[in-house]
């Protein structure tokens, strides 16, 4: 198993609508560390939102930019000094690119945020147009979510050191407190 400098970064993976961004921000606040959202980094680079990136540049360009963000995260700090502690929220498809798997492991401890299809649909259903992989499936987004989850969940499971179902929590802050508690129990933070 790979070892990383302590303290470790925390990397959140999971399907859209599981709370990676909101919970990531709450965890970072709870630990008094910085939060980095890979999707926001990509939007800054392109100076446009993700649906527009997909429309104007295509998914391949988005995925290449995503990988570049991960590469830059692995280059922070040096072997002699631990990198700054970060909570990193990734896009739902980030782990699907084979080249990203080792980068994610190198960046930090991986936590998989999950939720049932009904919860995901409830959370993203109002903004399907903001979700490029669901935008063309407005007639039956549940079927598309089920298909994408079936493709992605085995990869999430193979990477995650911890899995947390976010559906029972009333707020991102509650989910973050639970995750922090689990990590402290395991002495991972």
Short mmCIF file of C-alpha atoms in Angstrom, two decimals:
data_model
loop_
_atom_site.label_atom_id
_atom_site.label_comp_id
_atom_site.label_asym_id
_atom_site.label_seq_id
_atom_site.Cartn_x
_atom_site.Cartn_y
_atom_site.Cartn_z
CA UNK A 1 0.00 0.00 0.00
CA UNK A 2 1.21 3.49 -0.82
CA UNK A 3 2.25 5.84 1.96
CA UNK A 4 1.86 9.57 1.86
CA UNK A 5 3.19 12.36 4.01
CA UNK A 6 1.15 13.16 7.08
CA UNK A 7 -1.18 14.92 7.36
CA UNK A 8 -2.98 13.42 4.39
CA UNK A 9 -5.23 15.23 1.99
CA UNK A 10 -8.80 14.00 1.87
CA UNK A 11 -10.21 13.21 -1.59
CA UNK A 12 -13.98 12.91 -2.04
CA UNK A 13 -15.23 10.80 -4.93
CA UNK A 14 -18.74 9.70 -5.83
CA UNK A 15 -21.67 10.17 -8.13
CA UNK A 16 -23.23 13.55 -8.90
CA UNK A 17 -25.64 14.72 -6.23
CA UNK A 18 -23.97 12.85 -3.37
CA UNK A 19 -22.71 16.09 -1.84
CA UNK A 20 -19.02 16.08 -2.71
CA UNK A 21 -18.77 19.87 -3.05
CA UNK A 22 -21.02 20.94 -0.18
CA UNK A 23 -19.78 18.26 2.21
CA UNK A 24 -16.19 18.91 1.14
CA UNK A 25 -16.53 22.59 2.05
CA UNK A 26 -18.08 21.63 5.41
CA UNK A 27 -15.30 19.12 6.18
CA UNK A 28 -12.66 21.73 5.30
CA UNK A 29 -14.31 24.25 7.63
CA UNK A 30 -14.54 21.63 10.37
CA UNK A 31 -10.84 20.78 10.03
CA UNK A 32 -9.74 24.39 9.41
CA UNK A 33 -8.10 23.45 6.11
CA UNK A 34 -8.54 24.55 2.51
CA UNK A 35 -11.17 23.08 0.17
CA UNK A 36 -10.48 22.58 -3.52
CA UNK A 37 -13.20 21.60 -6.00
CA UNK A 38 -11.75 20.18 -9.22
CA UNK A 39 -14.82 21.25 -11.22
CA UNK A 40 -14.41 24.86 -10.02
CA UNK A 41 -10.73 24.75 -10.97
CA UNK A 42 -11.68 23.62 -14.49
CA UNK A 43 -14.36 26.30 -14.79
CA UNK A 44 -11.78 28.93 -13.83
CA UNK A 45 -9.35 27.62 -16.42
CA UNK A 46 -11.93 27.70 -19.22
CA UNK A 47 -13.69 30.79 -17.84
CA UNK A 48 -17.07 29.15 -18.37
CA UNK A 49 -19.38 26.70 -16.59
CA UNK A 50 -19.21 22.95 -17.11
CA UNK A 51 -22.25 22.62 -19.41
CA UNK A 52 -20.70 25.21 -21.71
CA UNK A 53 -17.29 23.49 -21.56
CA UNK A 54 -18.95 20.24 -22.65
CA UNK A 55 -20.91 22.04 -25.40
CA UNK A 56 -18.03 24.10 -26.80
CA UNK A 57 -14.99 21.91 -26.14
CA UNK A 58 -16.40 18.42 -25.56
CA UNK A 59 -16.12 15.92 -22.77
CA UNK A 60 -12.59 14.87 -23.82
CA UNK A 61 -11.25 18.40 -23.24
CA UNK A 62 -12.99 18.54 -19.87
CA UNK A 63 -11.51 15.16 -18.84
CA UNK A 64 -8.02 16.25 -19.92
CA UNK A 65 -8.33 19.41 -17.83
CA UNK A 66 -9.55 17.30 -14.91
CA UNK A 67 -6.47 15.10 -15.17
CA UNK A 68 -4.23 18.16 -15.33
CA UNK A 69 -5.74 19.48 -12.07
CA UNK A 70 -4.96 16.12 -10.42
CA UNK A 71 -1.39 16.14 -11.76
CA UNK A 72 -0.82 19.61 -10.31
CA UNK A 73 -2.14 18.41 -6.95
CA UNK A 74 0.42 15.60 -6.88
CA UNK A 75 3.21 18.11 -7.49
CA UNK A 76 2.43 20.32 -4.48
CA UNK A 77 5.07 20.26 -1.81
CA UNK A 78 8.19 18.14 -1.92
CA UNK A 79 9.20 14.80 -0.43
CA UNK A 80 10.87 16.62 2.46
CA UNK A 81 7.80 18.67 3.34
CA UNK A 82 4.18 17.51 3.48
CA UNK A 83 1.87 19.29 1.05
CA UNK A 84 -0.69 21.66 2.46
CA UNK A 85 -3.63 19.75 3.91
CA UNK A 86 -6.60 19.91 1.52
CA UNK A 87 -10.10 18.52 1.21
CA UNK A 88 -10.58 17.87 -2.50
CA UNK A 89 -13.96 17.37 -4.16
CA UNK A 90 -13.72 15.62 -7.51
CA UNK A 91 -16.14 15.29 -10.40
CA UNK A 92 -18.20 12.11 -10.55
CA UNK A 93 -16.36 10.82 -13.61
CA UNK A 94 -12.86 11.60 -12.40
CA UNK A 95 -12.02 8.07 -11.21
CA UNK A 96 -13.20 6.53 -14.48
CA UNK A 97 -10.13 7.58 -16.40
CA UNK A 98 -7.48 4.94 -15.75
CA UNK A 99 -4.70 7.54 -15.65
CA UNK A 100 -6.46 9.27 -12.73
CA UNK A 101 -6.52 6.23 -10.45
CA UNK A 102 -2.89 6.46 -9.28
CA UNK A 103 -3.07 10.26 -9.17
CA UNK A 104 -6.05 10.10 -6.81
CA UNK A 105 -4.29 7.58 -4.58
CA UNK A 106 -1.17 9.73 -4.51
CA UNK A 107 -3.11 12.88 -3.62
CA UNK A 108 -4.63 11.51 -0.42
CA UNK A 109 -7.11 9.36 1.43
CA UNK A 110 -10.14 8.57 -0.73
CA UNK A 111 -13.66 8.75 0.69
CA UNK A 112 -16.57 7.61 -1.47
CA UNK A 113 -19.77 9.57 -0.90
CA UNK A 114 -22.78 7.59 -2.06
CA UNK A 115 -26.56 7.94 -2.14
CA UNK A 116 -29.46 5.91 -3.55
CA UNK A 117 -30.78 6.74 -7.02
CA UNK A 118 -33.93 8.36 -5.59
CA UNK A 119 -31.84 10.73 -3.46
CA UNK A 120 -29.56 11.62 -6.37
CA UNK A 121 -32.57 12.31 -8.59
CA UNK A 122 -34.16 14.47 -5.90
CA UNK A 123 -30.94 16.48 -5.50
CA UNK A 124 -30.10 16.99 -9.19
CA UNK A 125 -33.56 16.77 -10.78
CA UNK A 126 -34.24 20.51 -10.71
CA UNK A 127 -31.04 21.29 -12.59
CA UNK A 128 -30.72 18.55 -15.20
CA UNK A 129 -29.52 21.08 -17.78
CA UNK A 130 -26.53 21.85 -15.53
CA UNK A 131 -25.56 18.16 -15.61
CA UNK A 132 -24.14 17.47 -19.10
CA UNK A 133 -24.37 13.69 -18.72
CA UNK A 134 -28.10 13.97 -17.83
CA UNK A 135 -29.14 16.91 -20.01
CA UNK A 136 -30.20 14.75 -22.95
CA UNK A 137 -32.13 12.36 -20.72
CA UNK A 138 -34.78 14.65 -19.24
CA UNK A 139 -37.54 12.23 -20.22
CA UNK A 140 -36.03 9.47 -18.06
CA UNK A 141 -33.13 10.72 -15.93
CA UNK A 142 -33.58 7.86 -13.46
CA UNK A 143 -32.62 5.30 -16.12
CA UNK A 144 -29.51 7.32 -17.08
CA UNK A 145 -28.51 7.70 -13.41
CA UNK A 146 -28.90 3.94 -12.92
CA UNK A 147 -26.74 3.25 -15.99
CA UNK A 148 -23.98 5.66 -14.95
CA UNK A 149 -23.98 4.38 -11.36
CA UNK A 150 -23.65 0.80 -12.60
CA UNK A 151 -20.59 1.84 -14.63
CA UNK A 152 -18.97 3.94 -11.92
CA UNK A 153 -19.66 2.28 -8.58
CA UNK A 154 -17.22 -0.64 -9.06
CA UNK A 155 -14.41 1.89 -9.64
CA UNK A 156 -15.47 3.99 -6.65
CA UNK A 157 -15.50 0.83 -4.50
CA UNK A 158 -12.03 -0.21 -5.66
CA UNK A 159 -10.53 3.17 -4.74
CA UNK A 160 -12.30 4.12 -1.54
CA UNK A 161 -10.78 3.67 1.88
CA UNK A 162 -14.10 4.72 3.39
CA UNK A 163 -17.68 4.81 2.04
CA UNK A 164 -20.35 7.09 3.48
CA UNK A 165 -24.01 7.14 2.40
CA UNK A 166 -24.96 10.82 2.55
CA UNK A 167 -28.72 10.31 2.19
CA UNK A 168 -29.58 10.07 5.91
CA UNK A 169 -28.03 13.42 6.81
CA UNK A 170 -30.14 16.56 7.14
CA UNK A 171 -27.36 18.85 5.95
CA UNK A 172 -23.85 18.83 4.50
CA UNK A 173 -22.61 20.02 7.90
CA UNK A 174 -24.12 16.93 9.58
CA UNK A 175 -22.58 14.61 6.99
CA UNK A 176 -19.22 16.38 7.39
CA UNK A 177 -19.33 15.99 11.17
CA UNK A 178 -20.02 12.27 10.74
CA UNK A 179 -17.12 11.84 8.30
CA UNK A 180 -14.73 13.77 10.54
CA UNK A 181 -15.79 11.57 13.45
CA UNK A 182 -15.17 8.39 11.44
CA UNK A 183 -11.75 9.62 10.35
CA UNK A 184 -10.81 10.57 13.91
CA UNK A 185 -11.88 7.13 15.15
CA UNK A 186 -9.53 5.61 12.60
CA UNK A 187 -6.85 8.19 13.45
CA UNK A 188 -6.72 9.19 9.78
CA UNK A 189 -6.73 12.92 10.48
#
